Amino acid sequence: MAAQSILQKLEILADAAKYDASCASSGTAKKNSIGGKGIGSTEGMGICHAYAPDGRCISLLKVLMTNHCIFDCHYCINRKSSNVRRARFTPQEVADLTLSFYRRNYIEGLFLSSGIIKSSNFTMEQLVETARILREEHDFRGYIHLKTIPEADPQLVYQAGLHADRVSINVELPTDSGLTRLAPDKDAREIEGAMGGMKSSIVEAKDAKKRFKHAPRFAPAGQSTQMIVGADAASDADIVGKASRLYDNFRLRRVYYSAFSPIPDASAVLPLKRPPLIREHRLYQSDWLMRFYDYKPGEIMQATDDAGNLPLDIDPKLAWALKFREWFPVDVNRATKEQLLRVPGLGVKGVQRILAARRHRTLRLDDVAKLTVSLTKIRPFIVTCDWRPTALTDRADLRRLLAPPQEQLELFAA
Amino acid sequence: MTALQHVKPGAYYAVNLPRPDDFAFWRDRARQLIQCDVPPDRVAWVEPGGAGDLFAGGDTRLPAPPADARPVRASKRFLGVAKNAVLHSDPERFALLYRLLWRLQGNPRIMEDKTDADVRRVEEWDKNVRRDSHKMHAFVRFRQVEDEDGGEHYVAWFEPDHHIVRANAGFFRRRFANMRWSILTPKGTLHWDGETMREGPPARREDAPGDDPVEDLWRKYYASIFNPARLKVGAMLSEMPKKYWKNLPEASLIPELIAGAQTREAQMVDAGKSGFGMEFEDKPETLEAIDKAIHACRQCPIGNLDNHAVMGEGPSDAALMIVGEQPGDQEDMAGRPFVGPAGQLLDVHLEKAGIRRSAAYVTNAVKHFKYVPKVTGRGKRRIHQSPSAKEIDTCRWWQEAERAIVQPKLVLAMGASAARGILGKTVSINKARGAPIALEDGSELWITAHPSYLLRLDGEAREEQARLFDADLAAVKARLGELQTAKGP
């Protein structure tokens, strides 16, 4: 077979990387290239340089080092027993590609992951070497996200943290039984052990940085993980529970959900159907409720049905509100911030605007309309000086009134 | 501009701004006018090229503030928003900002009142400008050219909605400090040579280079990272509106990617299905249903050979499930598992261990016979072929369905294929044999060699393997006894 060109390798290895949901480039330490020898800056806010027709942001060059793999995880397009075309980059090739994209302002940096070749340590070395070339030889100050291999030597994983802004280890499946079944070569205890090690290194480095100005930075954008939704039988309650334990135990910045999508040459133990995008969306919404609206994981679970799944036709916040109607209506002129945050359709910004504006005047329904995105959604749940939702919150058909029409479930309607 | 000594009551003033984005100039004049108590409706703010006809007669000589004038107040929030709002393309921005600053003197907290029309308008401008700047950071696309001295120079063409070019020079300088670059726009240009920033007059698109070979790589990346199974065009359009497309090299691909997405997704699903739909929901719930379904199964190439599916046999509530590799030539013809030479050998060893075959559920990891045809002197023969890992994984579906119905307490997997069928991974028989492996459903898996392995050996090696096989069966028998007394009635 003729040697593959960079273009061919890029096609194969970017295609293989697209099932990783994360493309974030935000929340890292501020740095820029002034006074340095190279290029690159990170200023806190992530930048999406393009959007693919799947609506997802393209912020980083997201590729695999190689899609050869000695593991045989059923959900993965790159598993050993799959017949996909294989390719392999050298660290130098990935570094060069990153720089030539960055110079043209196509990307914020690199997200590098890999199939496991030869051994976990060998693979990890290749990832670290790529980051080292960028950071040390080219003084690259853009964003680097390295996927780390839980089975690799902790010393190598530590090296990754020194070069990268963010590191991540995927838990892949929300339950241990799912992992045993679909990723037989992976071990849940090993994955969580590696996350724990990463957390201690991040905490220690932060602590050292406070005391010593020249202490090395270690993964300033923290660590994240990804769970696949819809490849096994785990319910939303399982997933939310797992996510909240991960946030608590390992101080993760983000838990990403990836709706399992049919992959070319799929393993037969997996569902051959369209990815459950709405379900993924509901899980992200519940993630937001926990991170920014002060919902406890138990409260999200209260919004699920008997099988432990969130409703698909309405968002989890509305589902919760419909179950706990005694909380409503909430008086926008008197309610606490916590109470306002529970009103369906009212976001964090809307709540802040209401709190600021009500210092100046007693709010009428018209005022609330100016401060929020949509009045129709919140009206049944609030009281203003000129509005009271008489009996509306008690109506049995409130759900039908508020649920959006079903056509959004059709993916190709757009 | 010389200032008059006194404010003329009822006079009109006009301020000509030197640049459309000059915040400092606006701030200085606004402060001066407020100190002179000039109400908003008496000032016209005229940007370069803008029409100032309404107050054409307005006095461009501004009054000097009285010595005892009070300092002008502006909240931090106002200044933050105003800095961006002056960059907006709305010609009314300077006047409205002045009116808001004027009102702010009487009500210092006016910015908090988000229901106020002026506040809302200014905040809207602020938001538009921030978005435009953000899109500039995102969508500027440099193309590489060679300078006269042979050095690399990166040039971009960008069309902002608002007067944001100068305000964003710092961003690009911090990012590309050690690169020579120029950003050309219809609202002015920026040039950085690695040391100093130069501003230039508006440019035209033809001034920028038309191509860059690296764009082929970028387009390939863009097309490859897109997942056709997740098409969400609306989400893309809200963040990357069409007005930007003409200057984005990757955008030319969008129409064909969208058009091809449905076909590509369907192909992926079909490639897995190949004519016989099976999803989680379709898992059969009786052994009869499985029997019927496996005969129709064409999930893998084995199913397309000239053969017949062979269903497991035995009691549907057996405590022991024995799993082999796949049916052989004789099993295929008989339609029953383990009736050929390997099956006969198995019967001998089972009897020796005291295990009644009729009490066990006996099946295979793969339901169809995989073979290659071979013509010999005695006619055509079918030569056994081991199933591939993928074929075993495909067939795992049926074997798991059987296991879910029979619910054995103990599963005996004979050979590497059978073990893979249960575990989903390949294990070494020598390492795995002799000890139980806990399965998800609470049952135990024991692994041993396949009897056909014994058939292929001779002499001492065969005796050695037969001994190990017997030992495994004896252990299974003993363990089965424990499990049945422990959980039995």
Coordinates of C-alpha atoms in Angstrom, one line a residue, chain B residues 201-375:
Chain B
P201 CA -7.4 53.0 5.3
P202 CA -10.3 50.8 4.3
A203 CA -9.4 48.0 1.9
R204 CA -11.2 46.0 -0.8
R205 CA -11.5 42.3 -1.0
E206 CA -9.3 42.2 -4.1
D207 CA -6.4 43.5 -1.9
A208 CA -6.3 40.2 0.0
P209 CA -4.8 36.9 -1.4
G210 CA -7.3 34.6 -3.0
D211 CA -6.0 31.2 -1.8
D212 CA -3.9 29.2 0.5
P213 CA -3.0 25.5 -0.1
V214 CA -3.5 24.7 3.6
E215 CA -7.2 25.4 3.1
D216 CA -7.5 22.0 1.4
L217 CA -6.4 20.4 4.6
W218 CA -8.8 22.5 6.6
R219 CA -11.7 21.7 4.4
K220 CA -10.9 18.0 4.7
Y221 CA -10.8 18.4 8.5
Y222 CA -14.1 20.2 8.5
A223 CA -15.8 17.5 6.4
S224 CA -14.4 14.7 8.5
I225 CA -15.2 16.0 11.9
F226 CA -18.9 16.4 11.0
N227 CA -21.1 13.6 12.1
P228 CA -23.8 13.1 9.5
A229 CA -26.0 11.2 12.0
R230 CA -26.4 14.4 14.1
L231 CA -27.4 16.9 11.5
K232 CA -28.7 20.1 13.1
V233 CA -28.6 22.9 10.6
G234 CA -30.4 25.4 12.7
A235 CA -27.9 25.2 15.5
M236 CA -25.1 25.8 13.0
L237 CA -26.9 28.8 11.3
S238 CA -27.5 30.6 14.6
E239 CA -23.8 30.6 15.4
M240 CA -22.4 30.9 11.9
P241 CA -25.0 32.9 9.9
K242 CA -24.8 32.8 6.1
K243 CA -23.5 36.3 5.9
Y244 CA -20.1 35.1 7.1
W245 CA -19.9 32.1 4.7
K246 CA -18.4 34.0 1.7
N247 CA -15.2 34.6 3.6
L248 CA -14.9 31.1 5.2
P249 CA -13.0 28.6 3.1
E250 CA -14.9 25.7 4.7
A251 CA -18.3 27.0 4.1
S252 CA -18.4 26.0 0.4
L253 CA -18.7 22.4 1.6
I254 CA -21.8 23.0 3.7
P255 CA -24.5 22.4 1.1
E256 CA -23.1 19.0 -0.1
L257 CA -22.5 17.9 3.5
I258 CA -26.1 18.6 4.4
A259 CA -27.3 16.9 1.2
G260 CA -25.2 13.9 1.8
A261 CA -25.9 13.5 5.5
Q262 CA -29.1 11.5 5.4
T263 CA -27.7 9.1 2.9
R264 CA -24.5 8.6 4.8
E265 CA -26.4 8.0 8.1
A266 CA -28.7 5.5 6.4
Q267 CA -25.7 3.7 4.9
M268 CA -24.2 3.3 8.4
V269 CA -27.3 1.9 9.8
D270 CA -27.9 -0.4 6.8
A271 CA -24.3 -1.6 6.8
G272 CA -25.0 -3.0 10.2
K273 CA -28.5 -4.3 9.4
S274 CA -28.0 -5.9 6.0
G275 CA -31.6 -6.6 5.4
F276 CA -32.7 -7.9 8.8
G277 CA -33.6 -5.3 11.4
M278 CA -32.6 -5.9 14.9
E279 CA -32.6 -3.4 17.7
F280 CA -32.6 -3.7 21.5
E281 CA -36.3 -3.8 21.5
D282 CA -36.5 -6.7 19.1
K283 CA -34.7 -9.2 21.4
P284 CA -36.8 -12.4 21.3
E285 CA -38.3 -13.6 24.5
T286 CA -38.8 -17.3 24.0
L287 CA -36.5 -20.1 22.7
E288 CA -38.9 -20.8 19.9
A289 CA -38.7 -17.2 18.8
I290 CA -34.9 -17.3 18.8
D291 CA -35.0 -20.5 16.8
K292 CA -37.2 -18.9 14.2
A293 CA -35.1 -15.7 14.1
I294 CA -31.7 -17.2 13.8
H295 CA -32.8 -19.0 10.6
A296 CA -33.4 -15.6 9.1
C297 CA -30.3 -14.0 10.4
R298 CA -28.0 -12.5 7.8
Q299 CA -26.1 -10.2 10.1
C300 CA -22.7 -11.6 9.2
P301 CA -21.3 -13.4 6.1
I302 CA -21.6 -16.8 7.7
G303 CA -25.4 -16.5 7.5
N304 CA -25.1 -16.1 3.7
L305 CA -23.3 -19.4 3.2
D306 CA -25.2 -22.6 2.2
N307 CA -26.0 -23.8 5.7
H308 CA -28.7 -24.0 8.4
A309 CA -28.8 -22.3 11.7
V310 CA -28.5 -24.7 14.6
M311 CA -30.4 -23.9 17.8
G312 CA -29.3 -24.9 21.3
E313 CA -31.1 -27.7 22.9
G314 CA -32.0 -28.8 26.4
P315 CA -34.3 -27.8 29.2
S316 CA -35.3 -24.2 29.2
D317 CA -34.6 -24.0 33.0
A318 CA -31.3 -25.9 33.0
A319 CA -28.9 -25.0 35.8
L320 CA -25.9 -25.7 33.4
M321 CA -25.4 -24.1 30.0
I322 CA -22.7 -25.6 27.8
V323 CA -21.5 -23.3 25.0
G324 CA -19.3 -24.5 22.1
E325 CA -17.9 -22.6 19.1
Q326 CA -20.2 -23.3 16.1
P327 CA -22.0 -26.2 14.5
G328 CA -19.8 -28.4 12.3
D329 CA -20.6 -30.2 9.1
Q330 CA -22.7 -32.9 10.8
E331 CA -24.5 -30.6 13.2
D332 CA -25.4 -28.4 10.2
M333 CA -27.0 -31.4 8.5
A334 CA -28.6 -32.8 11.6
G335 CA -29.8 -29.4 12.9
R336 CA -28.7 -30.3 16.5
P337 CA -25.6 -29.2 18.4
F338 CA -22.7 -31.5 19.3
V339 CA -23.6 -34.6 17.4
G340 CA -20.4 -34.9 15.3
P341 CA -17.0 -36.3 16.5
A342 CA -16.4 -33.5 19.0
G343 CA -19.9 -34.0 20.4
Q344 CA -19.3 -37.7 20.8
L345 CA -16.1 -37.0 22.6
L346 CA -17.8 -34.5 24.8
D347 CA -20.4 -37.1 25.8
V348 CA -17.7 -39.5 26.9
H349 CA -16.1 -36.9 29.2
L350 CA -19.4 -35.6 30.5
E351 CA -20.4 -39.1 31.5
K352 CA -17.0 -39.6 33.2
A353 CA -17.6 -36.4 35.2
G354 CA -21.1 -37.5 36.1
I355 CA -22.8 -34.7 34.3
R356 CA -26.0 -35.6 32.5
R357 CA -26.0 -34.0 29.1
S358 CA -29.8 -34.1 28.9
A359 CA -30.1 -31.9 32.0
A360 CA -27.9 -29.2 30.4
Y361 CA -28.7 -26.6 27.8
V362 CA -26.2 -27.1 25.1
T363 CA -25.6 -24.4 22.5
N364 CA -23.0 -22.6 20.4
A365 CA -21.4 -19.1 20.4
V366 CA -22.1 -18.9 16.6
K367 CA -25.3 -20.3 15.2
H368 CA -24.3 -21.0 11.6
F369 CA -21.5 -23.3 10.2
K370 CA -18.6 -21.4 8.8
Y371 CA -16.6 -23.3 6.1
V372 CA -14.8 -23.2 2.8
P373 CA -15.8 -25.6 0.2
K374 CA -13.1 -28.0 -1.1
V375 CA -13.2 -30.4 -4.0

